[in-house]
Amino acid sequence: MDVLMLKGGASLKGDVNISGSKNSSLPIMAATLLTDDTVVLKRVPNLRDTRTMIKLLQSLGKEVDYKDNTLTVKAGKKAGYIADYDLVSTMRGSFCVLGPLLGKLKKAKVSLPGGCVIGIRPVDLHIKGVEALGAKISVDGGYVLATAPKLIGNEIFLGGVFGSSVLATANVLMAAVLAEGETVIEFAACEPEIEDLTEFLIEMGANIEGKGSPRLKIKGVKKLKGITYEIIPDRIEAGTYILLAAATRSDLTIKNANLKHLFALVDRLNQAGVKVYAEKNGDIKVSTSKKFKPVSVTTYPYPGFPTDLQAQFMAFMATIEGVSIISDKVYPDRFIHIAEMNRMGADIRREGTAAIVQGVKKLHGAPVMASDLRASAALLIAGLMAKGTTEIHRIYHLERGYEDLEDKLLKVGAKVWREKEK
Ligand code: EPZ
């Protein structure tokens, strides 16, 4: 296994090209199961997770060709309905094939996704939603078996203990588009990735009102057609590089991203003294003042501050004089990165559900362990801020969600290289 080595302290300079969104690609790739026509998806990032989803589509009978970020999905000989444990267990996002399999084949057997370091991650809302459409559900041997003689539209409240659910909204939406009659999803997730999936389905011929809002109204149609579609930019990748620029006081230009998807992050950074703005051509610039102020943040479902940028924001706060309080209302225990940052000299502690960040003068390089995708990104930022060399172990976590990571960092002058695990 490789180790990612970082020599910190350098200020970076140059352009970073943002890739297509991982969290938009995965449900949209799953949605290709809703048609036997050919679908072409552009700007699909080449990541461990999208490659897993390709394998899953192939195991479900699709013929998939992937070249230069363009994915072509064609119907194969026989459509399958079983999503195997070995694929779903490596990527919980695979669970979003439940809805389209039910929608198209009226049956699905999908392995229950495991939990992960950021939380238990139940799927009760997914089940509630498809049951409301008439699916019969049983759980056996770690698999959810869903069958429906037919799916009938219904009014569904999809809010859970932590608010809306991104992939539960995706699953129910994809089951409803071919159902009979009208479905209303109340308290739907409003994330840009769900808006992108909704737009994709509409262009395939689905009848959906309320795109991007917490209330989606779907009138079932008979068939969906194959189309060519371009995935939106990855706002979490863009936010990660914006925070890297702020944390290392660097002059980075973030290209091909959409700053409108990052209002909450821009708000918090402005409070801290970091100016983030889009130029006329859409390029995002980050200008850093000399003195930053500590800023507190609480994550919420969109349009709130994204939980997927919480760890990266904490890294930025770690060397700002004063105290910032960070809490996560989406995954209250998503703080595994605290211990690793403290190994680098940060002074962060838990107080109840919050993390209290006491700014320190400097972080120091150290060997650290990646755990989940975004915690790993936070360690990358910390390592490039720190004095000395940092080794990030288990970097396969990073490879799940950041396309061409090392190339993009090298291009802006970061001292980053790989070594073999000793
Ligand atoms: C999506 O996961 C993203 N993954 C996650 O990004 C992201 O952190 C999360 O949304 C929240 O924004 C993909 O899109 C592939 P949720 P998802 O259902 O849909 C609870 C990354 O780093 N919940 O919106 O699985 C859940 O436990 C990943 O790219 C239930 O209680 O998340 C959580 O507390 C990490 N019951 C909250 O809702 C359910 O049935 C939000 O989870 C479903 C979820």
XYZ file of N, CA and C in Angstrom, residues 18-24 43 166 189-194 232-243 254 256-265 284 300-309 312 374 402:
156
model
N -11.480 21.710 -11.563
C -12.390 20.862 -10.786
C -13.041 19.825 -11.694
N -13.157 18.600 -11.183
C -13.735 17.483 -11.953
C -15.256 17.451 -11.791
N -15.882 16.537 -12.499
C -17.319 16.310 -12.332
C -17.601 15.754 -10.950
N -18.832 15.940 -10.491
C -19.192 15.597 -9.110
C -19.321 14.085 -8.914
N -18.602 13.583 -7.907
C -18.730 12.151 -7.546
C -20.156 11.877 -7.083
N -20.679 12.731 -6.214
C -21.973 12.453 -5.589
C -23.156 12.754 -6.488
N -22.872 13.316 -7.671
C -23.909 13.438 -8.687
C -23.790 12.263 -9.659
N -18.100 14.058 -18.192
C -17.516 14.625 -16.986
C -17.718 13.725 -15.761
N -30.017 12.473 1.305
C -29.661 12.629 -0.110
C -30.013 11.374 -0.902
N -34.279 15.937 -0.200
C -32.975 16.615 -0.100
C -32.872 17.628 -1.246
N -32.247 18.763 -0.966
C -32.131 19.846 -1.972
C -30.711 19.992 -2.493
N -29.858 19.037 -2.164
C -28.453 19.138 -2.588
C -28.364 19.331 -4.107
N -27.376 20.075 -4.596
C -27.202 20.250 -6.052
C -27.118 18.919 -6.800
N -26.632 17.886 -6.129
C -26.514 16.571 -6.768
C -27.900 15.955 -7.008
N -28.857 16.247 -6.112
C -30.223 15.754 -6.304
C -30.894 16.596 -7.390
N -22.619 17.869 -13.202
C -22.204 19.181 -12.629
C -20.821 19.061 -11.978
N -20.162 20.215 -11.732
C -18.855 20.180 -11.073
C -18.977 19.682 -9.643
N -17.865 19.182 -9.132
C -17.859 18.635 -7.764
C -17.637 19.775 -6.749
N -18.721 20.151 -6.060
C -18.636 21.291 -5.138
C -17.785 20.977 -3.908
N -17.720 19.691 -3.541
C -16.934 19.342 -2.361
C -15.441 19.360 -2.708
N -15.110 18.896 -3.910
C -13.716 19.009 -4.356
C -13.336 20.491 -4.437
N -14.215 21.315 -5.017
C -13.939 22.761 -5.138
C -13.765 23.388 -3.752
N -14.662 23.046 -2.838
C -14.582 23.581 -1.467
C -13.305 23.155 -0.764
N -12.862 21.931 -1.066
C -11.620 21.437 -0.445
C -10.417 22.269 -0.905
N -10.378 22.562 -2.211
C -9.246 23.363 -2.722
C -9.344 24.823 -2.286
N -10.559 25.341 -2.129
C -10.722 26.720 -1.613
C -10.171 26.783 -0.188
N -10.488 25.769 0.613
C -9.987 25.737 1.998
C -8.475 25.512 2.026
N -9.561 28.464 -8.809
C -10.311 27.197 -8.891
C -11.214 27.290 -10.124
N -13.668 25.827 -13.482
C -14.744 24.886 -13.857
C -15.561 24.409 -12.671
N -15.727 25.286 -11.677
C -16.585 24.951 -10.525
C -17.740 25.946 -10.510
N -18.695 25.719 -9.601
C -19.865 26.602 -9.526
C -19.981 27.159 -8.109
N -19.556 28.402 -7.915
C -19.515 28.986 -6.567
C -20.918 29.085 -5.967
N -21.974 29.094 -6.829
C -23.344 29.181 -6.299
C -23.682 27.973 -5.413
N -22.952 26.882 -5.603
C -23.219 25.675 -4.792
C -22.499 25.736 -3.438
N -21.782 26.848 -3.186
C -20.949 26.910 -1.966
C -21.216 28.156 -1.129
N -22.443 28.674 -1.157
C -22.767 29.906 -0.421
C -22.417 29.803 1.058
N -22.742 28.649 1.668
C -22.520 28.521 3.115
C -21.026 28.592 3.430
N -20.216 27.964 2.585
C -18.750 27.996 2.804
C -18.244 29.423 2.613
N -12.904 30.867 -9.734
C -13.034 31.230 -8.314
C -11.658 31.638 -7.790
N -25.396 21.411 8.221
C -26.812 21.066 8.029
C -26.977 20.522 6.617
N -28.101 19.856 6.351
C -28.388 19.510 4.957
C -28.413 20.784 4.111
N -28.173 20.648 2.810
C -28.176 21.795 1.889
C -29.480 22.580 1.986
N -29.390 23.907 1.980
C -28.248 24.790 1.688
C -27.372 25.130 2.893
N -27.440 24.374 3.951
C -26.563 24.627 5.106
C -25.125 24.287 4.785
N -24.232 24.528 5.734
C -22.818 24.228 5.528
C -22.654 22.717 5.352
N -22.001 22.251 4.302
C -21.972 20.803 4.033
C -21.123 20.007 5.015
N -21.657 18.923 5.520
C -20.897 18.036 6.404
C -19.628 17.540 5.707
N -19.649 17.443 4.384
C -18.474 16.924 3.664
C -17.336 17.923 3.595
N -17.548 19.149 4.126
C -16.441 20.119 4.209
C -16.090 20.438 5.662
N -12.374 19.564 6.629
C -11.433 20.453 5.935
C -11.462 21.862 6.563
N -13.311 12.427 3.538
C -13.173 13.866 3.787
C -12.229 14.147 4.961
N -11.117 12.149 -4.991
C -10.386 13.307 -5.531
C -9.623 12.874 -6.783
